[in-house]
Tab-separated table of C-alpha atoms and ligand atoms in Angstrom:
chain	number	residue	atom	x	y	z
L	331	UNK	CA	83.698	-14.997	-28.654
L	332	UNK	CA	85.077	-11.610	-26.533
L	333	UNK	CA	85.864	-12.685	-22.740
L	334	UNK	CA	84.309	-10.374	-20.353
L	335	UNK	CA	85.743	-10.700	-16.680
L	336	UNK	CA	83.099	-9.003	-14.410
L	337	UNK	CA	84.719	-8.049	-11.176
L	338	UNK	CA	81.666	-7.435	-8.320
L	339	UNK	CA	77.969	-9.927	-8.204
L	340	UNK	CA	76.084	-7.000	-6.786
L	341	UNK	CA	73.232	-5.299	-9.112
L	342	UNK	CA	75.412	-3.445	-11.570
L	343	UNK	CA	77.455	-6.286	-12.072
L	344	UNK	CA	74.134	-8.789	-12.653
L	345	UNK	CA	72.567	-6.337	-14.604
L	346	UNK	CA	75.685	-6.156	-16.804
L	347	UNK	CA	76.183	-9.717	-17.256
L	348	UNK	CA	72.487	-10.422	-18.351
L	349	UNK	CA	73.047	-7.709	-21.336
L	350	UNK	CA	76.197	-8.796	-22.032
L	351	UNK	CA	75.326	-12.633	-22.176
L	352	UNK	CA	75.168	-14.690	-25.040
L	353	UNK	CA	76.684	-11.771	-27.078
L	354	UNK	CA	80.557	-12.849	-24.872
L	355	UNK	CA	81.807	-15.369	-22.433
L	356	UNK	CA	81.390	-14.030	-19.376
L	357	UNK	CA	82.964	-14.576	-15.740
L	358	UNK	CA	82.107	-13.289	-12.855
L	359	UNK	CA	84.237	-12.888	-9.659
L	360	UNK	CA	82.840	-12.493	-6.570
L	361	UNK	CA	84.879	-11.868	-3.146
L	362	UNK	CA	81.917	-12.769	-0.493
L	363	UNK	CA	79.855	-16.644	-0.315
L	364	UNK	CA	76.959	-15.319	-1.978
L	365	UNK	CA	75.984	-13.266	-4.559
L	366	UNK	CA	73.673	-9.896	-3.666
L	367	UNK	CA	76.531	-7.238	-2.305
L	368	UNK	CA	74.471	-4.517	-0.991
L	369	UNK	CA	71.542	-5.956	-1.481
L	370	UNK	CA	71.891	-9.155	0.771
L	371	UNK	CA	70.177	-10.646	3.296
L	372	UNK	CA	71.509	-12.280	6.526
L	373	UNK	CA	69.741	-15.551	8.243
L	374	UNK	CA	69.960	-17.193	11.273
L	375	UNK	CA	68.379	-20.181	12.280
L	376	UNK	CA	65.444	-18.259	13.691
L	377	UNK	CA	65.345	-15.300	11.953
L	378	UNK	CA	65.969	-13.446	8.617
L	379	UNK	CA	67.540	-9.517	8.230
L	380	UNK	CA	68.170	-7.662	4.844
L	381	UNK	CA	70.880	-6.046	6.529
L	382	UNK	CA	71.725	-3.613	3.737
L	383	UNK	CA	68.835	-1.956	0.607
L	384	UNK	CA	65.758	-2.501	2.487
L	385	UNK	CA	63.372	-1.487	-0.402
L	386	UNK	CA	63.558	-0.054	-3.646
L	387	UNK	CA	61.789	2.462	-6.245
L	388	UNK	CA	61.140	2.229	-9.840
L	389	UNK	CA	61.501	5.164	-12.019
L	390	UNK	CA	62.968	4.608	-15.125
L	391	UNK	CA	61.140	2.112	-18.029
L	392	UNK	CA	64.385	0.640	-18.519
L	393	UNK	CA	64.236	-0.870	-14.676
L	394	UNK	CA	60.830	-1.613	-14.988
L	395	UNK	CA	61.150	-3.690	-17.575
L	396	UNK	CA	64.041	-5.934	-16.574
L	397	UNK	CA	62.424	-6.011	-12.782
L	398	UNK	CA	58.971	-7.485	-14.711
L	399	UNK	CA	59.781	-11.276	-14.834
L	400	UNK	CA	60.415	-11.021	-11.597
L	401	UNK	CA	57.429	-9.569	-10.325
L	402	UNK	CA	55.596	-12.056	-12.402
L	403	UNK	CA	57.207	-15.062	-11.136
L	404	UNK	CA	57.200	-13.362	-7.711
L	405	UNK	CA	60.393	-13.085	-6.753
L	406	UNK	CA	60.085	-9.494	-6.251
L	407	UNK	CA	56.544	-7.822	-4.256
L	408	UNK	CA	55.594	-4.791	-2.923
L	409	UNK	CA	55.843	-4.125	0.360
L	410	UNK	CA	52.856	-2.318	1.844
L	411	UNK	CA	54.421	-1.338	5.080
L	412	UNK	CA	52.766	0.805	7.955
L	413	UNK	CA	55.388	3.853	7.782
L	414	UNK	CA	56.018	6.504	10.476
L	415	UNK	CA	58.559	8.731	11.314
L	416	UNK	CA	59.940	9.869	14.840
L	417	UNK	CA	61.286	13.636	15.365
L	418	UNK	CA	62.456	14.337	18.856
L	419	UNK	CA	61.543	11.395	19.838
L	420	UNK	CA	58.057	12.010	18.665
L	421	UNK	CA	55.964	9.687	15.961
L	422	UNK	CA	55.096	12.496	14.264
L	423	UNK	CA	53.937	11.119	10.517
L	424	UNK	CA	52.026	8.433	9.743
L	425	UNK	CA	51.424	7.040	5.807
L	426	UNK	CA	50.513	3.931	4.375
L	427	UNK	CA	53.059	3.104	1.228
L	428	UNK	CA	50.679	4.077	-2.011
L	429	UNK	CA	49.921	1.729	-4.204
L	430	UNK	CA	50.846	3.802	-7.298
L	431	UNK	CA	54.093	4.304	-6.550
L	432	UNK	CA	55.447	0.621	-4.879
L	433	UNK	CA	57.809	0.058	-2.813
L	434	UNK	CA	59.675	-3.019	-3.647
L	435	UNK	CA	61.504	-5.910	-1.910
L	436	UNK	CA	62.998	-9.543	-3.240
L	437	UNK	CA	60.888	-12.088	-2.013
L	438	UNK	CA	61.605	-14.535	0.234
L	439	UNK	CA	64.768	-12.348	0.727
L	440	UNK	CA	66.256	-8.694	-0.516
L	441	UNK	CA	68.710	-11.483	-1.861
L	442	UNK	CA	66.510	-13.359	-3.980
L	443	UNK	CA	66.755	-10.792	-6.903
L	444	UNK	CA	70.583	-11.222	-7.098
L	445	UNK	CA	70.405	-15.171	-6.748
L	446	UNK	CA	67.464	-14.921	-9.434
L	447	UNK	CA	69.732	-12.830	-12.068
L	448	UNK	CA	72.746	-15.437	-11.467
L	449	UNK	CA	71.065	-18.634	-12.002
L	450	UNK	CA	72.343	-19.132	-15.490
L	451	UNK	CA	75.615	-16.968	-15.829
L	452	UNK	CA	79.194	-18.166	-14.497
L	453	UNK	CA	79.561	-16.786	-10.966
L	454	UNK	CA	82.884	-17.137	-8.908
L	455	UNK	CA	82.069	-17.368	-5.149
L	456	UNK	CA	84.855	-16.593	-2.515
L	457	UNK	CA	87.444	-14.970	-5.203
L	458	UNK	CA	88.784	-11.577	-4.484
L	459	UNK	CA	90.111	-10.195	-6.982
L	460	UNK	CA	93.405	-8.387	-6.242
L	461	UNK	CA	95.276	-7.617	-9.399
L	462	UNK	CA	94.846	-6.783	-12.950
L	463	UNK	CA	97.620	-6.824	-15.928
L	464	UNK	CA	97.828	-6.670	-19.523
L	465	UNK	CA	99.995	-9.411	-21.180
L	466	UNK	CA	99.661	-9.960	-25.057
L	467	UNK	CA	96.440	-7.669	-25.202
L	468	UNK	CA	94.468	-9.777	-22.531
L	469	UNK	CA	93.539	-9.067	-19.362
L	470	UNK	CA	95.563	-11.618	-16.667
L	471	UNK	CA	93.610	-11.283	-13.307
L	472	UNK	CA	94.940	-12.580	-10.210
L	473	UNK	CA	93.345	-13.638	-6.351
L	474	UNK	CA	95.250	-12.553	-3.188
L	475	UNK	CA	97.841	-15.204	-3.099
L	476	UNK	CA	98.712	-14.387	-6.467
L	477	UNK	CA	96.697	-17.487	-7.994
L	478	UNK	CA	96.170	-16.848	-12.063
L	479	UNK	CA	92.011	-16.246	-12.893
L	480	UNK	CA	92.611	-16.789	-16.497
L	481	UNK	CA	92.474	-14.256	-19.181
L	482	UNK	CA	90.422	-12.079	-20.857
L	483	UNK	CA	89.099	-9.580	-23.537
L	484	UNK	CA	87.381	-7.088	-21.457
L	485	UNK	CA	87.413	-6.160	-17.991
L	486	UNK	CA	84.439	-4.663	-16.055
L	487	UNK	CA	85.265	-3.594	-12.521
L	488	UNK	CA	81.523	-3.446	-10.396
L	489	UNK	CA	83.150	-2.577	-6.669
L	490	UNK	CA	83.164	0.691	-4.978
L	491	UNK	CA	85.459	3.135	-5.802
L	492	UNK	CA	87.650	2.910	-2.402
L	493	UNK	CA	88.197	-0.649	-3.642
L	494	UNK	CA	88.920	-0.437	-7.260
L	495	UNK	CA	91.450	1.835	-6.581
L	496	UNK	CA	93.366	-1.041	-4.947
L	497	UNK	CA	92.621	-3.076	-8.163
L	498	UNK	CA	92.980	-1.198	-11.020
L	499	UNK	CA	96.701	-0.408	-12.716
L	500	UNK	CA	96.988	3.397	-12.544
L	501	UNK	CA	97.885	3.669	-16.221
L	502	UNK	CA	93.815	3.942	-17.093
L	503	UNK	CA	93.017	6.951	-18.167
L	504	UNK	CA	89.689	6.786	-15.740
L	505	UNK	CA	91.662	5.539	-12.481
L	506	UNK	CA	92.461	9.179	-10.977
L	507	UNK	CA	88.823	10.717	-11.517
L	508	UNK	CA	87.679	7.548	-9.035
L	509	UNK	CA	89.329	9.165	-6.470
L	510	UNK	CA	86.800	11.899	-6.632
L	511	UNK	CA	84.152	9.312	-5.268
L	512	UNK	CA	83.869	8.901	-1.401
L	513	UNK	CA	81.636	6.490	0.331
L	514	UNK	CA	79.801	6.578	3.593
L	515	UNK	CA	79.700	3.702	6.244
L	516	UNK	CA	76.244	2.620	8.114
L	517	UNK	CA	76.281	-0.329	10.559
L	518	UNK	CA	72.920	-2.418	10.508
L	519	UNK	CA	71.667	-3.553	13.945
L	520	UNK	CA	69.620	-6.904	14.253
L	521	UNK	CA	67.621	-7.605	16.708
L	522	UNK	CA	65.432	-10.824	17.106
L	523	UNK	CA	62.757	-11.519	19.316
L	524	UNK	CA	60.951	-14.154	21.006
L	525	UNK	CA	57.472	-12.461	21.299
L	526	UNK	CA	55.713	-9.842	18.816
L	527	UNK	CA	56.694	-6.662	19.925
L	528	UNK	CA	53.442	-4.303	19.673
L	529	UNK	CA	54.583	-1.540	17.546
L	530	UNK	CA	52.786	0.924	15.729
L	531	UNK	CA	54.822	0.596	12.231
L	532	UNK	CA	56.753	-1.566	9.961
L	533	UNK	CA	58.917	0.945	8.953
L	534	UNK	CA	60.259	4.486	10.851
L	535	UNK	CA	62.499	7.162	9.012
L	536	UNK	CA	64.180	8.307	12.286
L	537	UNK	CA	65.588	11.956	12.317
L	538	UNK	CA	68.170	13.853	15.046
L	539	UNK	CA	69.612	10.969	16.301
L	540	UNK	CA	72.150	8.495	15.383
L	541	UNK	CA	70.028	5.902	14.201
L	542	UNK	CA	68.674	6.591	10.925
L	543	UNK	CA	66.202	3.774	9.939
L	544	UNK	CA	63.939	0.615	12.170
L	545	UNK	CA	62.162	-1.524	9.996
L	546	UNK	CA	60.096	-4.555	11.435
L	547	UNK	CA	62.152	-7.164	9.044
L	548	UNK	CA	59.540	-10.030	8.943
L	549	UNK	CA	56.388	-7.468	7.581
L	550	UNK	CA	57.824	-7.757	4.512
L	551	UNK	CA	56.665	-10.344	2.062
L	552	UNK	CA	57.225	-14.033	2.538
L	553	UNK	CA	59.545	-13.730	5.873
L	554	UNK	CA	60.139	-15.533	8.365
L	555	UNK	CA	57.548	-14.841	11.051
L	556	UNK	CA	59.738	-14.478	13.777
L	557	UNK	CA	60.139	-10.961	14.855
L	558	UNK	CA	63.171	-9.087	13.839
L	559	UNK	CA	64.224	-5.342	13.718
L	560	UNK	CA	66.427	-3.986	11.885
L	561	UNK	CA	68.200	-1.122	12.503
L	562	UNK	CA	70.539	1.337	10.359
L	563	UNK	CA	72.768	3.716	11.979
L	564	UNK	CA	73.348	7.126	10.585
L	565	UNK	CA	76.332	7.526	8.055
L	566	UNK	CA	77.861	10.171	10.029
L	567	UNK	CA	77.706	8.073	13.179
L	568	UNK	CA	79.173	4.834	11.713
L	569	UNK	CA	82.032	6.809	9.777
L	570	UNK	CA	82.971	8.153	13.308
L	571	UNK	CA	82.841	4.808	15.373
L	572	UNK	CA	83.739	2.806	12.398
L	573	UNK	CA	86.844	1.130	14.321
L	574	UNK	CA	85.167	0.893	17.628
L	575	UNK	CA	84.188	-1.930	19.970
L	576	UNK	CA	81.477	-3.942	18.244
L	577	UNK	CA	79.362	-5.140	21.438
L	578	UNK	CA	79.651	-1.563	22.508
L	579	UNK	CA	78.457	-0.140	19.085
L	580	UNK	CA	75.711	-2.969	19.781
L	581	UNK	CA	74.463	-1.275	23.123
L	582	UNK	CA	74.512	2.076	22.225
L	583	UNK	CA	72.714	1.366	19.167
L	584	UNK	CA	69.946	-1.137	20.884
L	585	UNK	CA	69.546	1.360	23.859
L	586	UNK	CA	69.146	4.421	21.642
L	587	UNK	CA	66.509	2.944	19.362
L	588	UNK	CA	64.809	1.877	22.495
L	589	UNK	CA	64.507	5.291	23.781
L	590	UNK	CA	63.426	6.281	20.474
L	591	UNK	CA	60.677	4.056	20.129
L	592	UNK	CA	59.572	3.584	24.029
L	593	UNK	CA	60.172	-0.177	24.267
L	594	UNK	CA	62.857	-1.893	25.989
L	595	UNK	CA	64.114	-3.950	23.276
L	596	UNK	CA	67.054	-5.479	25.736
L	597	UNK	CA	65.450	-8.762	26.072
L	598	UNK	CA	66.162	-9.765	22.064
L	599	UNK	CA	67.467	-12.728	21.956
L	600	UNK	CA	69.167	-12.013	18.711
L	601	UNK	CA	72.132	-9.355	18.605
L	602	UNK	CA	74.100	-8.865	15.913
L	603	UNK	CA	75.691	-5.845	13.790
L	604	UNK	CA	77.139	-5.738	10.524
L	605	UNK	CA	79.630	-2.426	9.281
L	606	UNK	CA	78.824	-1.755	6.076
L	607	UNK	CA	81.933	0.781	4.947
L	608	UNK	CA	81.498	1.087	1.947
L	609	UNK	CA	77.857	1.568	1.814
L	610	UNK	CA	76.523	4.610	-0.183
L	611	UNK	CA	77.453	8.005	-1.635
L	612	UNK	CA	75.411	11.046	-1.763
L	613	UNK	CA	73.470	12.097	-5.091
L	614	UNK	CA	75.397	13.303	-8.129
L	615	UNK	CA	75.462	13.546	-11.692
L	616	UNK	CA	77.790	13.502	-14.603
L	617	UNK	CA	78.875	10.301	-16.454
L	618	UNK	CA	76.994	7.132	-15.103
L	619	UNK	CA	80.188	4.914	-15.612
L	620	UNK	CA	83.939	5.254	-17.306
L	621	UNK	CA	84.836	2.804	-19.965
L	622	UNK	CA	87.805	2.587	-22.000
L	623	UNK	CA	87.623	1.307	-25.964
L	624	UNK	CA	91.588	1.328	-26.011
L	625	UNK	CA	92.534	-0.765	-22.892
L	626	UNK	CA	89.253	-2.404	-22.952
L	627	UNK	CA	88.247	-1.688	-19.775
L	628	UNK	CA	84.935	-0.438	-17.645
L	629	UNK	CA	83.846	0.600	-14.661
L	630	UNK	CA	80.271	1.356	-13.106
L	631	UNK	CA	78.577	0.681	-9.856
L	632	UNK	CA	75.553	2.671	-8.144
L	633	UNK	CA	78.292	5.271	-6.541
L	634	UNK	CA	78.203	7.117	-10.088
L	635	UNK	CA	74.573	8.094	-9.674
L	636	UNK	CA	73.235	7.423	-5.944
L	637	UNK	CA	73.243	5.268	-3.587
L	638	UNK	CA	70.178	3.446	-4.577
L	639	UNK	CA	69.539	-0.096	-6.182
L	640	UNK	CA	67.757	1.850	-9.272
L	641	UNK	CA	71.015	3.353	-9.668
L	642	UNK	CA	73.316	0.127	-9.452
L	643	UNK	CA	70.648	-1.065	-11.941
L	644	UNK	CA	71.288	2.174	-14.709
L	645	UNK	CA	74.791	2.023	-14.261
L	646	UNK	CA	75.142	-1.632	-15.381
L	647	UNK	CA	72.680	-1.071	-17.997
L	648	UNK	CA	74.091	1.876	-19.479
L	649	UNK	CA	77.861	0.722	-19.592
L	650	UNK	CA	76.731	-2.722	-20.981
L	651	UNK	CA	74.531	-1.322	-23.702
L	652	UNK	CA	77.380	0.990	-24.442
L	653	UNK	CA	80.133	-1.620	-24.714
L	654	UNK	CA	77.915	-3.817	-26.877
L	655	UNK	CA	77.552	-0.880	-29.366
L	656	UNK	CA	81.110	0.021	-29.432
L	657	UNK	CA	82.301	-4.182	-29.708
L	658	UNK	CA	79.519	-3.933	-32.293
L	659	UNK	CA	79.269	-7.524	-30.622
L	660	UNK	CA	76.299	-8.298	-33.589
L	661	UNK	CA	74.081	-11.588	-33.297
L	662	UNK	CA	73.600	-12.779	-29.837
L	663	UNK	CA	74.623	-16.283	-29.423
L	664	UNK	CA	71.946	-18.862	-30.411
L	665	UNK	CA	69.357	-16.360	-32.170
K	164	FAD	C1	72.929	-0.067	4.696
K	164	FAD	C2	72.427	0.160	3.310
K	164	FAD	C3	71.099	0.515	3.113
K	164	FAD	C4	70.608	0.736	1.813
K	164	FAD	N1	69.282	1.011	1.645
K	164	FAD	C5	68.802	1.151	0.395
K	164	FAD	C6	67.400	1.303	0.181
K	164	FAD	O1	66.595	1.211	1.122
K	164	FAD	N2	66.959	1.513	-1.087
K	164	FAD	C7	67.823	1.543	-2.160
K	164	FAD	O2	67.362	1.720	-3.310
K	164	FAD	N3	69.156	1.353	-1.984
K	164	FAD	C8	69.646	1.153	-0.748
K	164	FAD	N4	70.992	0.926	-0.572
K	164	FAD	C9	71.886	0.994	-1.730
K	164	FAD	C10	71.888	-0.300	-2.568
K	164	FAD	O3	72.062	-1.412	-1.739
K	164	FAD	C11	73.053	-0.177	-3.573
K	164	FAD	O4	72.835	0.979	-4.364
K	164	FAD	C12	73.216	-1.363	-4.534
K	164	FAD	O5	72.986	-2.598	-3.900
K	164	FAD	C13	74.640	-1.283	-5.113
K	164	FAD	O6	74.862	-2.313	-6.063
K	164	FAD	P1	76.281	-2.391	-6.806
K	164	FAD	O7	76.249	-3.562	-7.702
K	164	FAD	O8	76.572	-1.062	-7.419
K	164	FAD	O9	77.375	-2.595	-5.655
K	164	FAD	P2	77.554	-3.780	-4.594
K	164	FAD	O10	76.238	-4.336	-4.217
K	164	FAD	O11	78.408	-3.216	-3.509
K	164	FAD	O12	78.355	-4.903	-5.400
K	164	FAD	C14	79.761	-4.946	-5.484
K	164	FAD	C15	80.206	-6.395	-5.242
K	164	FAD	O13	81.607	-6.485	-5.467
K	164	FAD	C16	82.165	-7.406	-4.534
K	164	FAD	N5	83.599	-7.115	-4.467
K	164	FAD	C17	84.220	-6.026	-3.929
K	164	FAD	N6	85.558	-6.094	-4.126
K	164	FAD	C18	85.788	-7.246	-4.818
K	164	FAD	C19	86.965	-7.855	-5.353
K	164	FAD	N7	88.161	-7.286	-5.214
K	164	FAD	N8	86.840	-9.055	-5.997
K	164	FAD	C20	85.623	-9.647	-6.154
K	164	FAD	N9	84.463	-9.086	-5.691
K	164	FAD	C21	84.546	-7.905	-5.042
K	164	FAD	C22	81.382	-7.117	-3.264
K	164	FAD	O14	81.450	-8.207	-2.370
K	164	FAD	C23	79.971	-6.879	-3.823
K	164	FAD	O15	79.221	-8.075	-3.857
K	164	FAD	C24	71.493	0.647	0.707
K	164	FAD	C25	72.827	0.270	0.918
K	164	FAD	C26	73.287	0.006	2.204
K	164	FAD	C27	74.698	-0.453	2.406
C-alpha cells in the first residue's frame, strides 16, 4: 500500500486522513499533546475555554455531509447563543442565532470534533516535524534532534505557511508561491469566575477597540457550568504586542473588555492568555491547495481559502480527493 505521512492533526489534516484511509497507510505527526490545532480547547480544573474557532458555519454539501455523524451521535450541536454587538462602547445589536442557518460547536469541547475524526487513524502526539528529504524515491522525515520518522510514499504538509516554509526542501516547485501567504496573530484571554456574572449575551462581536470577540464559554453546549469568558484580541493588536509582557497583555486586555462591557471583571479567579501567531489569514481565492504528482508531495491548510474551519475542512477534502484520483489508489482496503 502507498505511505502517506500527514504533517499537522488540525481539520485539514483529519479531514485528509479520513479520505485517504483504507485506500494508504497513513501517519500522522503532530507537534502539540493533543490533536485539534486551531480548533482546541483548553481546561482547567474548574473551568473549560475553546481558546481558538469558537463556532463554525456550514455551507458547502460536501461539509455537511462529513459533519452529519457527528451531529447524530452528538458530538457536534448548535449553539443558540444570545448575540450582541458593542460600538463605542454601546450594545447596539441584539439577535438570537437562527435556527436555519446554525451555528456550530464540538460538544463537550470545540476539541471533540478533532479527537472524534482521530479515533481510528495513526496519530503521532508530541513530534515536530523538522525536516523532509528524498532518499531512493521516499520521503525520510526527521524530529528536531534529528531522530529518523520512517519513510514514505507521499507527503502532505497541513501547517501554516510561516511554518512549512521551515519544513519543506526549496526544490518544490510550490515552496516559493507559500511565501505569498501571511498570517495574523490574536491572543485569547480567559477569564474564570466564581459567581455568574449577569450579562446580557453569550456572545459580543466587539468593534473600535482592541478586543475583537467575548463569548460566555460555558453557554455553549455541554460545558462546564462554571463561568468563563473568553476573550479574542484584535489581529492588528496582537501582531503589534506579539513579543510583549504576558501579565501586562493580561491587564490591558481584562481592563479593556471591562470597560467595554461595564463590569469589573478583576475579581476572576482564572487568568490566563494564549498567543495564537499563526492564527488566520484574510479571504482569498485561487487554488485551494498545491500538490505535486512528480515529487509526490501536497500541501493544504485553511490559509488557502479563509480563515475558517469550513475552509480547513475544503482544503483537506479537495487535495485528498485529488491525490486519490491522480494515485488512481482503486479499491479501498477491506471493501
Ligand atoms: C483565535 C482564533 C479564532 C478562530 N475563530 C474561528 C471561528 O469562530 N470560526 C471559524 O470557522 N474559524 C475560526 N478560526 C479558524 C479555524 O480555527 C481554522 O480555520 C482551522 O482550525 C484551521 O485548521 P487547519 O487544519 O488548517 O490548521 P491547524 O488547526 O493550525 O492545524 C495545523 C496543525 O499542525 C501542527 N503543526 C505545526 N507545525 C508542525 C510540525 N512541524 N510538525 C508537526 N505538527 C505541526 C499544529 O500544532 C496544528 O495542530 C479561528 C482561529 C483562531 C486561531
Amino acid at each position: 500500500m502507498t505511505s502517506i505521512a500527514i504533517i499537522g492533526a488540525g481539520l485539514s489534516g483529519l479531514t485528509a486522513a479520513k479520505i485517504l484511509e483504507g485506500y494508504a497507510n497513513i501517519t500522522i505527526f503532530e507537534k502539540s499533546r493533543g490533536v485539534s490545532g486551531r480548533m482546541s480547547t483548553r481546561r482547567s480544573e474548574a473551568y473549560s475555554f475553546d481558546h481558538g474557532a469558537q463556532y463554525f458555519k456550514v455551507k458547502s454539501d460536501e461539509f455537511k455531509e462529513f459533519i452529519t455523524p457527528m451531529i447524530l451521535d452528538g458530538t457536534i450541536k448548535t449553539w443558540d447563543a444570545r448575540l450582541v454587538e458593542f460600538k463605542n462602547r454601546q450594545l447596539t445589536e441584539r439577535q438570537k442565532w437562527k435556527q436555519s442557518d446554525p451555528y456550530y460547536v464540538g460538544v463537550p469541547g470545540m476539541n471533540s470534533i478533532a479527537k472524534h475524526l482521530a479515533k481510528d487513524l495513526s496519530v503521532c502526539l508530541n513530534v515536530c516535524v523538522k525536516t523532509l528529504k528524498k532518499n531512493n524515491n521516499k520521503w525520510q522525515l526527521k524530529d528536531g534532534s534529528d531522530k529518523p520518522l520512517g519513510e514514505y510514499d507521499w507527503v502532505i504538509s497541513t501547517i501554516p505557511p510561516e511554518q512549512a516554509l521551515k519544513v519543506l526542501p526549496e526544490s518544490i516547485p510550490f515552496v516559493e508561491k507559500i511565501s505569498d501567504f501571511k498570517m495574523k496573530s490574536c491572543f485569547a484571554l480567559m477569564l474564570g469566575f466564581k459567581k455568574i456574572l449577569p450579562l446580557e449575551f453569550d456572545a459580543a462581536v466587539v468593534h473600535g477597540e482592541d478586543i475583537s470577540w467575548i463569548s460566555v464559554d460555558n453557554s455553549k453546549p455541554g460545558r462546564n457550568k462554571n463561568f468563563s469568558l473568553l476573550v479574542h484580541s484584535t489581529n492588528q493588536w496582537a501582531d503589534e504586542h506579539f513579543e510583549d509582557n504576558r501579565e501586562q497583555l493580561i491587564e490591558l486586555l481584562r481592563n479593556q473588555t471591562s470597560k467595554v462591557i461595564n463590569c469589573d471583571l478583576n475579581n476572576a479567579t482564572h487568568q490566563v492568555i494564549h498567543g495564537w501567531r499563526y492564527a488566520n489569514i484574510e479571504k482569498r481565492s485561487g487554488e485551494t491547495h498545491y500538490l505535486d504528482n512528480n515529487q509526490n508531495i501536497a500541501v493544504c491548510g485553511d490559509w488557502f481559502i479563509q480563515g475558517r474551519v469550513e475552509s480547513a475542512f475544503i482544503s483537506g477534502f479537495e487535495m485528498a480527493t485529488n491525490l486519490l484520483n491522480s494515485l488512481n489508489l482503486g479499491e479501498k482496503n477491506g471493501e
